[in-house]
Amino acid sequence: MVYDWKAALAFFVTLVVLTVVGRRLVFLVPAYQRMREENYEVDRRKLSRGRFKKAVKASNNAGLYTNLAFYVTVLPFCISLETRPLWQYVVNILAVLMVFDFFYYLTHRFLFHGKLLRKVHSLHHQALQPTHIDALYVHPLETAIGLVLFLFSIPLVAAISGAPLNAFSMAVATLIFTQLNTLNHTYVNLPYFPFKTVDWITSIHAAHHVDMNRGNFATLTMVYDWLFGTLEKPVSRPAP
Ligand SMILES: [Zn+2]
Ligand SMILES: [Zn+2]
C-alpha cells in the first residue's frame, strides 16, 4: 500500500475546479438561474430562524471534519494518478456510486426510518417542501454516517478491483454524489423539455419528504427502491 498524497491533492483540486466551473456553466441557463433565485429566497427565510441556521452549521462542520479525516488518512491509500482505459473509469465511477446507494438505501430505510435513528433523521424530515438549503438541514450524526457510507465505497471498490482507483475518476464520482444530493432537495418546477429529467429527480425525493411513511429511500438512483418495492411516484409541488 502506498500513501499517494499527490493523487489525493489532484483529487481535491479536480473536485473543487469541477464544482466551481460546473456551477458557472449550469447557471448560464436562464431557467436554472430563475429556479436558483426562487430557492435562495425561501432559503433566506429558513436561515433567518436561529435554530435552523445552527443546525445547518453543525451539519456543515460534521461534513467538513469527516471529509478532512478521510482525505488525509484513507483516500491517499486507495487512489493513484495511474491512467486506465476510459471504460474502466466509467465502471469504477458507476461501481462506487451504486455500492454507496445500496448501503445508503439500507441505512435510510432500516436505521433512519427504523427505531434506532428515527429521531435523528426526523430533523431532516421537518422539510415537508424541501428547497436547496434542506440538503444541509440534517443532524450532524446523519451527515457523518451518509458521508462515511459514500467515502468508504472508494476503498471498498479499490479492494474489489485489486488496485488503487484513478484520482480524477473518483473526483467525478464525488462530484456526482454531492451534486445529486443537493439537487434532490432543490425546488424545481420545469416540467417540460429539456428540463424534464431535472424536474423528475427533484420530484422523486420530494415524494419522500411528504411524510416519514413514504418510500424512495435511495438518493442517487431509484434502482433499489424499484427492486425492493418501495418506489413512490414523483410529486408535483406548489411554489414553496
Ligand atoms: Zn427519510
Ligand atoms: Zn431529503
PDB file of C-alpha atoms and ligand atoms in Angstrom:
ATOM      1  CA  MET A   1       0.000   0.000   0.000  1.00  0.00           C
ATOM      2  CA  VAL A   2       1.316   3.420  -0.995  1.00  0.00           C
ATOM      3  CA  TYR A   3       0.345   6.729   0.612  1.00  0.00           C
ATOM      4  CA  ASP A   4      -0.090   8.731  -2.612  1.00  0.00           C
ATOM      5  CA  TRP A   5      -0.523  12.311  -1.371  1.00  0.00           C
ATOM      6  CA  LYS A   6      -0.101  13.695  -4.902  1.00  0.00           C
ATOM      7  CA  ALA A   7      -3.113  11.666  -6.068  1.00  0.00           C
ATOM      8  CA  ALA A   8      -5.128  12.913  -3.064  1.00  0.00           C
ATOM      9  CA  LEU A   9      -4.157  16.513  -3.871  1.00  0.00           C
ATOM     10  CA  ALA A  10      -5.085  16.027  -7.564  1.00  0.00           C
ATOM     11  CA  PHE A  11      -8.437  14.546  -6.446  1.00  0.00           C
ATOM     12  CA  PHE A  12      -9.188  17.544  -4.228  1.00  0.00           C
ATOM     13  CA  VAL A  13      -8.158  20.204  -6.786  1.00  0.00           C
ATOM     14  CA  THR A  14     -10.134  18.447  -9.563  1.00  0.00           C
ATOM     15  CA  LEU A  15     -13.217  18.237  -7.348  1.00  0.00           C
ATOM     16  CA  VAL A  16     -13.068  21.943  -6.469  1.00  0.00           C
ATOM     17  CA  VAL A  17     -12.442  23.051 -10.085  1.00  0.00           C
ATOM     18  CA  LEU A  18     -15.227  20.831 -11.484  1.00  0.00           C
ATOM     19  CA  THR A  19     -17.660  22.094  -8.827  1.00  0.00           C
ATOM     20  CA  VAL A  20     -16.898  25.782  -9.441  1.00  0.00           C
ATOM     21  CA  VAL A  21     -16.788  25.562 -13.267  1.00  0.00           C
ATOM     22  CA  GLY A  22     -19.845  23.252 -13.372  1.00  0.00           C
ATOM     23  CA  ARG A  23     -21.926  25.690 -11.316  1.00  0.00           C
ATOM     24  CA  ARG A  24     -20.881  28.611 -13.526  1.00  0.00           C
ATOM     25  CA  LEU A  25     -21.905  26.721 -16.668  1.00  0.00           C
ATOM     26  CA  VAL A  26     -25.208  25.349 -15.321  1.00  0.00           C
ATOM     27  CA  PHE A  27     -26.394  28.757 -14.148  1.00  0.00           C
ATOM     28  CA  LEU A  28     -25.778  30.329 -17.535  1.00  0.00           C
ATOM     29  CA  VAL A  29     -29.147  28.733 -18.402  1.00  0.00           C
ATOM     30  CA  PRO A  30     -31.865  31.308 -17.571  1.00  0.00           C
ATOM     31  CA  ALA A  31     -34.403  28.665 -16.385  1.00  0.00           C
ATOM     32  CA  TYR A  32     -31.902  27.296 -13.813  1.00  0.00           C
ATOM     33  CA  GLN A  33     -30.984  30.830 -12.769  1.00  0.00           C
ATOM     34  CA  ARG A  34     -34.667  31.562 -12.106  1.00  0.00           C
ATOM     35  CA  MET A  35     -35.058  28.382 -10.043  1.00  0.00           C
ATOM     36  CA  ARG A  36     -31.927  29.217  -8.065  1.00  0.00           C
ATOM     37  CA  GLU A  37     -33.314  32.650  -7.179  1.00  0.00           C
ATOM     38  CA  GLU A  38     -36.627  31.079  -6.037  1.00  0.00           C
ATOM     39  CA  ASN A  39     -34.733  28.579  -3.850  1.00  0.00           C
ATOM     40  CA  TYR A  40     -32.457  31.240  -2.376  1.00  0.00           C
ATOM     41  CA  GLU A  41     -35.419  33.406  -1.466  1.00  0.00           C
ATOM     42  CA  VAL A  42     -37.021  30.594   0.569  1.00  0.00           C
ATOM     43  CA  ASP A  43     -33.606  29.550   1.941  1.00  0.00           C
ATOM     44  CA  ARG A  44     -33.059  33.061   3.299  1.00  0.00           C
ATOM     45  CA  ARG A  45     -36.389  32.891   5.156  1.00  0.00           C
ATOM     46  CA  LYS A  46     -35.486  29.491   6.638  1.00  0.00           C
ATOM     47  CA  LEU A  47     -31.985  30.652   7.620  1.00  0.00           C
ATOM     48  CA  SER A  48     -33.399  33.684   9.428  1.00  0.00           C
ATOM     49  CA  ARG A  49     -34.543  31.240  12.132  1.00  0.00           C
ATOM     50  CA  GLY A  50     -31.670  30.855  14.593  1.00  0.00           C
ATOM     51  CA  ARG A  51     -32.244  27.151  15.225  1.00  0.00           C
ATOM     52  CA  PHE A  52     -32.311  26.348  11.518  1.00  0.00           C
ATOM     53  CA  LYS A  53     -29.074  28.246  10.895  1.00  0.00           C
ATOM     54  CA  LYS A  54     -27.399  26.495  13.838  1.00  0.00           C
ATOM     55  CA  ALA A  55     -28.437  23.050  12.551  1.00  0.00           C
ATOM     56  CA  VAL A  56     -27.060  23.811   9.062  1.00  0.00           C
ATOM     57  CA  LYS A  57     -23.772  24.965  10.588  1.00  0.00           C
ATOM     58  CA  ALA A  58     -23.478  21.817  12.721  1.00  0.00           C
ATOM     59  CA  SER A  59     -24.130  19.652   9.652  1.00  0.00           C
ATOM     60  CA  ASN A  60     -21.528  21.582   7.634  1.00  0.00           C
ATOM     61  CA  ASN A  61     -18.943  21.117  10.383  1.00  0.00           C
ATOM     62  CA  ALA A  62     -19.668  17.384  10.640  1.00  0.00           C
ATOM     63  CA  GLY A  63     -19.225  17.129   6.854  1.00  0.00           C
ATOM     64  CA  LEU A  64     -16.007  19.138   6.865  1.00  0.00           C
ATOM     65  CA  TYR A  65     -14.329  17.088   9.621  1.00  0.00           C
ATOM     66  CA  THR A  66     -15.469  13.738   8.195  1.00  0.00           C
ATOM     67  CA  ASN A  67     -14.151  14.682   4.733  1.00  0.00           C
ATOM     68  CA  LEU A  68     -10.873  16.034   6.098  1.00  0.00           C
ATOM     69  CA  ALA A  69     -10.194  12.949   8.213  1.00  0.00           C
ATOM     70  CA  PHE A  70     -10.914  10.662   5.260  1.00  0.00           C
ATOM     71  CA  TYR A  71      -8.916  12.694   2.726  1.00  0.00           C
ATOM     72  CA  VAL A  72      -5.838  12.687   4.967  1.00  0.00           C
ATOM     73  CA  THR A  73      -5.916   9.177   6.454  1.00  0.00           C
ATOM     74  CA  VAL A  74      -7.656   6.829   3.975  1.00  0.00           C
ATOM     75  CA  LEU A  75      -8.009   8.353   0.494  1.00  0.00           C
ATOM     76  CA  PRO A  76      -4.249   8.526  -0.366  1.00  0.00           C
ATOM     77  CA  PHE A  77      -4.029   4.732   0.081  1.00  0.00           C
ATOM     78  CA  CYS A  78      -6.788   3.920  -2.408  1.00  0.00           C
ATOM     79  CA  ILE A  79      -6.314   6.305  -5.340  1.00  0.00           C
ATOM     80  CA  SER A  80      -3.453   6.916  -7.780  1.00  0.00           C
ATOM     81  CA  LEU A  81      -2.548   9.022 -10.828  1.00  0.00           C
ATOM     82  CA  GLU A  82      -2.067   5.946 -12.989  1.00  0.00           C
ATOM     83  CA  THR A  83      -4.083   6.184 -16.213  1.00  0.00           C
ATOM     84  CA  ARG A  84      -6.517   3.467 -17.267  1.00  0.00           C
ATOM     85  CA  PRO A  85      -8.704   2.806 -20.310  1.00  0.00           C
ATOM     86  CA  LEU A  86     -11.755   5.078 -20.407  1.00  0.00           C
ATOM     87  CA  TRP A  87     -14.206   2.219 -19.871  1.00  0.00           C
ATOM     88  CA  GLN A  88     -12.505   1.393 -16.568  1.00  0.00           C
ATOM     89  CA  TYR A  89     -13.104   4.936 -15.297  1.00  0.00           C
ATOM     90  CA  VAL A  90     -16.778   4.633 -16.188  1.00  0.00           C
ATOM     91  CA  VAL A  91     -17.090   1.209 -14.498  1.00  0.00           C
ATOM     92  CA  ASN A  92     -15.292   2.417 -11.356  1.00  0.00           C
ATOM     93  CA  ILE A  93     -17.406   5.575 -11.076  1.00  0.00           C
ATOM     94  CA  LEU A  94     -20.630   3.582 -11.505  1.00  0.00           C
ATOM     95  CA  ALA A  95     -19.450   0.917  -9.038  1.00  0.00           C
ATOM     96  CA  VAL A  96     -18.648   3.458  -6.298  1.00  0.00           C
ATOM     97  CA  LEU A  97     -21.991   5.232  -6.782  1.00  0.00           C
ATOM     98  CA  MET A  98     -24.039   2.008  -6.903  1.00  0.00           C
ATOM     99  CA  VAL A  99     -22.259   0.454  -3.883  1.00  0.00           C
ATOM    100  CA  PHE A 100     -22.879   3.639  -1.895  1.00  0.00           C
ATOM    101  CA  ASP A 101     -26.519   3.863  -2.975  1.00  0.00           C
ATOM    102  CA  PHE A 102     -27.129   0.255  -1.901  1.00  0.00           C
ATOM    103  CA  PHE A 103     -25.753   0.776   1.606  1.00  0.00           C
ATOM    104  CA  TYR A 104     -27.454   4.166   1.844  1.00  0.00           C
ATOM    105  CA  TYR A 105     -30.779   2.596   0.861  1.00  0.00           C
ATOM    106  CA  LEU A 106     -30.476   0.039   3.681  1.00  0.00           C
ATOM    107  CA  THR A 107     -29.300   2.617   6.233  1.00  0.00           C
ATOM    108  CA  HIS A 108     -32.018   5.107   5.295  1.00  0.00           C
ATOM    109  CA  ARG A 109     -34.808   2.535   5.268  1.00  0.00           C
ATOM    110  CA  PHE A 110     -33.904   0.476   8.324  1.00  0.00           C
ATOM    111  CA  LEU A 111     -31.930   2.832  10.600  1.00  0.00           C
ATOM    112  CA  PHE A 112     -33.128   6.364   9.774  1.00  0.00           C
ATOM    113  CA  HIS A 113     -36.710   5.213   9.313  1.00  0.00           C
ATOM    114  CA  GLY A 114     -36.364   2.371  11.820  1.00  0.00           C
ATOM    115  CA  LYS A 115     -36.388   2.655  15.599  1.00  0.00           C
ATOM    116  CA  LEU A 116     -32.690   3.327  16.126  1.00  0.00           C
ATOM    117  CA  LEU A 117     -32.128   6.651  14.331  1.00  0.00           C
ATOM    118  CA  ARG A 118     -35.661   7.831  13.543  1.00  0.00           C
ATOM    119  CA  LYS A 119     -35.378  10.751  15.968  1.00  0.00           C
ATOM    120  CA  VAL A 120     -32.060  11.852  14.469  1.00  0.00           C
ATOM    121  CA  HIS A 121     -33.498  11.674  10.942  1.00  0.00           C
ATOM    122  CA  SER A 122     -36.751  13.462  11.844  1.00  0.00           C
ATOM    123  CA  LEU A 123     -34.869  16.792  11.855  1.00  0.00           C
ATOM    124  CA  HIS A 124     -34.301  16.465   8.095  1.00  0.00           C
ATOM    125  CA  HIS A 125     -37.948  15.466   7.600  1.00  0.00           C
ATOM    126  CA  GLN A 126     -39.150  18.764   9.066  1.00  0.00           C
ATOM    127  CA  ALA A 127     -38.721  19.931   5.472  1.00  0.00           C
ATOM    128  CA  LEU A 128     -42.098  18.999   4.007  1.00  0.00           C
ATOM    129  CA  GLN A 129     -41.429  21.117   0.911  1.00  0.00           C
ATOM    130  CA  PRO A 130     -37.661  20.995   0.534  1.00  0.00           C
ATOM    131  CA  THR A 131     -35.589  23.741  -1.033  1.00  0.00           C
ATOM    132  CA  HIS A 132     -31.841  23.881  -1.744  1.00  0.00           C
ATOM    133  CA  ILE A 133     -30.785  24.545   1.888  1.00  0.00           C
ATOM    134  CA  ASP A 134     -32.617  21.454   3.195  1.00  0.00           C
ATOM    135  CA  ALA A 135     -29.855  19.289   1.707  1.00  0.00           C
ATOM    136  CA  LEU A 136     -27.857  20.674   4.647  1.00  0.00           C
ATOM    137  CA  TYR A 137     -30.654  20.678   7.216  1.00  0.00           C
ATOM    138  CA  VAL A 138     -29.502  17.333   8.548  1.00  0.00           C
ATOM    139  CA  HIS A 139     -28.460  16.163  12.028  1.00  0.00           C
ATOM    140  CA  PRO A 140     -24.612  16.082  12.224  1.00  0.00           C
ATOM    141  CA  LEU A 141     -24.665  12.361  13.066  1.00  0.00           C
ATOM    142  CA  GLU A 142     -26.706  11.671   9.931  1.00  0.00           C
ATOM    143  CA  THR A 143     -24.348  13.828   7.835  1.00  0.00           C
ATOM    144  CA  ALA A 144     -21.338  11.884   9.120  1.00  0.00           C
ATOM    145  CA  ILE A 145     -22.997   8.489   8.548  1.00  0.00           C
ATOM    146  CA  GLY A 146     -24.060   9.387   4.988  1.00  0.00           C
ATOM    147  CA  LEU A 147     -20.599  10.667   4.124  1.00  0.00           C
ATOM    148  CA  VAL A 148     -18.817   7.670   5.647  1.00  0.00           C
ATOM    149  CA  LEU A 149     -21.030   5.381   3.549  1.00  0.00           C
ATOM    150  CA  PHE A 150     -20.046   7.239   0.377  1.00  0.00           C
ATOM    151  CA  LEU A 151     -16.360   7.750   1.178  1.00  0.00           C
ATOM    152  CA  PHE A 152     -15.746   4.133   2.192  1.00  0.00           C
ATOM    153  CA  SER A 153     -17.270   2.920  -1.075  1.00  0.00           C
ATOM    154  CA  ILE A 154     -13.983   4.135  -2.659  1.00  0.00           C
ATOM    155  CA  PRO A 155     -11.607   1.805  -0.692  1.00  0.00           C
ATOM    156  CA  LEU A 156     -14.186  -0.981  -0.972  1.00  0.00           C
ATOM    157  CA  VAL A 157     -14.301  -0.800  -4.780  1.00  0.00           C
ATOM    158  CA  ALA A 158     -10.485  -0.374  -4.887  1.00  0.00           C
ATOM    159  CA  ALA A 159     -10.101  -3.542  -2.773  1.00  0.00           C
ATOM    160  CA  ILE A 160     -12.503  -5.478  -5.011  1.00  0.00           C
ATOM    161  CA  SER A 161     -10.741  -4.319  -8.201  1.00  0.00           C
ATOM    162  CA  GLY A 162      -7.347  -5.114  -6.619  1.00  0.00           C
ATOM    163  CA  ALA A 163      -5.707  -1.754  -7.359  1.00  0.00           C
ATOM    164  CA  PRO A 164      -5.990   1.923  -6.411  1.00  0.00           C
ATOM    165  CA  LEU A 165      -8.645   3.814  -8.407  1.00  0.00           C
ATOM    166  CA  ASN A 166      -7.805   6.753 -10.634  1.00  0.00           C
ATOM    167  CA  ALA A 167      -7.880  10.042  -8.686  1.00  0.00           C
ATOM    168  CA  PHE A 168      -9.654  12.039 -11.425  1.00  0.00           C
ATOM    169  CA  SER A 169     -12.382   9.440 -11.886  1.00  0.00           C
ATOM    170  CA  MET A 170     -13.028   9.439  -8.124  1.00  0.00           C
ATOM    171  CA  ALA A 171     -13.270  13.255  -8.169  1.00  0.00           C
ATOM    172  CA  VAL A 172     -16.005  12.857 -10.821  1.00  0.00           C
ATOM    173  CA  ALA A 173     -17.799  10.219  -8.682  1.00  0.00           C
ATOM    174  CA  THR A 174     -17.657  12.554  -5.659  1.00  0.00           C
ATOM    175  CA  LEU A 175     -18.937  15.464  -7.762  1.00  0.00           C
ATOM    176  CA  ILE A 176     -21.939  13.395  -8.926  1.00  0.00           C
ATOM    177  CA  PHE A 177     -22.623  12.299  -5.322  1.00  0.00           C
ATOM    178  CA  THR A 178     -22.535  15.823  -3.852  1.00  0.00           C
ATOM    179  CA  GLN A 179     -24.437  17.490  -6.690  1.00  0.00           C
ATOM    180  CA  LEU A 180     -27.208  14.878  -6.855  1.00  0.00           C
ATOM    181  CA  ASN A 181     -27.680  15.082  -3.091  1.00  0.00           C
ATOM    182  CA  THR A 182     -28.091  18.840  -3.353  1.00  0.00           C
ATOM    183  CA  LEU A 183     -30.262  18.706  -6.460  1.00  0.00           C
ATOM    184  CA  ASN A 184     -32.567  16.173  -4.759  1.00  0.00           C
ATOM    185  CA  HIS A 185     -33.706  18.840  -2.313  1.00  0.00           C
ATOM    186  CA  THR A 186     -33.921  21.768  -4.693  1.00  0.00           C
ATOM    187  CA  TYR A 187     -37.326  23.148  -5.624  1.00  0.00           C
ATOM    188  CA  VAL A 188     -37.562  22.812  -9.402  1.00  0.00           C
ATOM    189  CA  ASN A 189     -40.721  23.478 -11.381  1.00  0.00           C
ATOM    190  CA  LEU A 190     -39.704  22.940 -15.005  1.00  0.00           C
ATOM    191  CA  PRO A 191     -41.847  20.012 -16.203  1.00  0.00           C
ATOM    192  CA  TYR A 192     -41.030  20.472 -19.903  1.00  0.00           C
ATOM    193  CA  PHE A 193     -38.245  19.731 -22.387  1.00  0.00           C
ATOM    194  CA  PRO A 194     -35.242  19.911 -21.913  1.00  0.00           C
ATOM    195  CA  PHE A 195     -35.539  20.176 -18.107  1.00  0.00           C
ATOM    196  CA  LYS A 196     -37.899  17.253 -17.526  1.00  0.00           C
ATOM    197  CA  THR A 197     -35.231  14.918 -16.074  1.00  0.00           C
ATOM    198  CA  VAL A 198     -34.052  17.509 -13.538  1.00  0.00           C
ATOM    199  CA  ASP A 199     -37.666  18.204 -12.598  1.00  0.00           C
ATOM    200  CA  TRP A 200     -38.291  14.461 -12.168  1.00  0.00           C
ATOM    201  CA  ILE A 201     -35.199  13.929  -9.966  1.00  0.00           C
ATOM    202  CA  THR A 202     -36.295  16.637  -7.525  1.00  0.00           C
ATOM    203  CA  SER A 203     -39.946  15.493  -7.513  1.00  0.00           C
ATOM    204  CA  ILE A 204     -38.907  11.914  -6.680  1.00  0.00           C
ATOM    205  CA  HIS A 205     -37.126  12.942  -3.467  1.00  0.00           C
ATOM    206  CA  ALA A 206     -39.890  15.476  -2.696  1.00  0.00           C
ATOM    207  CA  ALA A 207     -42.251  12.452  -2.552  1.00  0.00           C
ATOM    208  CA  HIS A 208     -40.039  11.025   0.235  1.00  0.00           C
ATOM    209  CA  HIS A 209     -40.431  14.278   2.180  1.00  0.00           C
ATOM    210  CA  VAL A 210     -44.259  14.328   2.143  1.00  0.00           C
ATOM    211  CA  ASP A 211     -44.178  12.423   5.443  1.00  0.00           C
ATOM    212  CA  MET A 212     -41.977   9.823   7.158  1.00  0.00           C
ATOM    213  CA  ASN A 213     -44.022   6.879   5.863  1.00  0.00           C
ATOM    214  CA  ARG A 214     -43.054   7.210   2.199  1.00  0.00           C
ATOM    215  CA  GLY A 215     -40.591   5.196   0.111  1.00  0.00           C
ATOM    216  CA  ASN A 216     -37.865   6.446  -2.292  1.00  0.00           C
ATOM    217  CA  PHE A 217     -35.097   5.731   0.233  1.00  0.00           C
ATOM    218  CA  ALA A 218     -32.149   5.705  -2.183  1.00  0.00           C
ATOM    219  CA  THR A 219     -30.545   9.003  -3.024  1.00  0.00           C
ATOM    220  CA  LEU A 220     -28.739   8.632  -6.371  1.00  0.00           C
ATOM    221  CA  THR A 221     -30.820   6.216  -8.447  1.00  0.00           C
ATOM    222  CA  MET A 222     -34.204   4.623  -7.961  1.00  0.00           C
ATOM    223  CA  VAL A 223     -32.891   1.135  -8.797  1.00  0.00           C
ATOM    224  CA  TYR A 224     -33.001  -0.229  -5.230  1.00  0.00           C
ATOM    225  CA  ASP A 225     -36.429   1.258  -4.467  1.00  0.00           C
ATOM    226  CA  TRP A 226     -37.689  -0.350  -7.652  1.00  0.00           C
ATOM    227  CA  LEU A 227     -36.036  -3.693  -6.786  1.00  0.00           C
ATOM    228  CA  PHE A 228     -37.277  -3.792  -3.177  1.00  0.00           C
ATOM    229  CA  GLY A 229     -40.776  -2.426  -3.823  1.00  0.00           C
ATOM    230  CA  THR A 230     -40.506   0.991  -2.141  1.00  0.00           C
ATOM    231  CA  LEU A 231     -40.690   3.170  -5.241  1.00  0.00           C
ATOM    232  CA  GLU A 232     -43.052   6.159  -4.946  1.00  0.00           C
ATOM    233  CA  LYS A 233     -44.362   8.315  -7.781  1.00  0.00           C
ATOM    234  CA  PRO A 234     -42.857  11.822  -8.067  1.00  0.00           C
ATOM    235  CA  VAL A 235     -44.988  14.627  -6.618  1.00  0.00           C
ATOM    236  CA  SER A 236     -45.685  17.896  -8.360  1.00  0.00           C
ATOM    237  CA  ARG A 237     -45.300  20.759  -5.948  1.00  0.00           C
ATOM    238  CA  PRO A 238     -46.697  24.198  -5.386  1.00  0.00           C
ATOM    239  CA  ALA A 239     -44.148  27.014  -5.057  1.00  0.00           C
ATOM    240  CA  PRO A 240     -42.713  26.828  -1.515  1.00  0.00           C
TER     241      PRO A 240
HETATM  242 ZN    ZN B   1     -36.037   9.836   5.162  1.00  0.00          ZN
HETATM  243 ZN    ZN B   2     -34.087  14.561   1.979  1.00  0.00          ZN
END
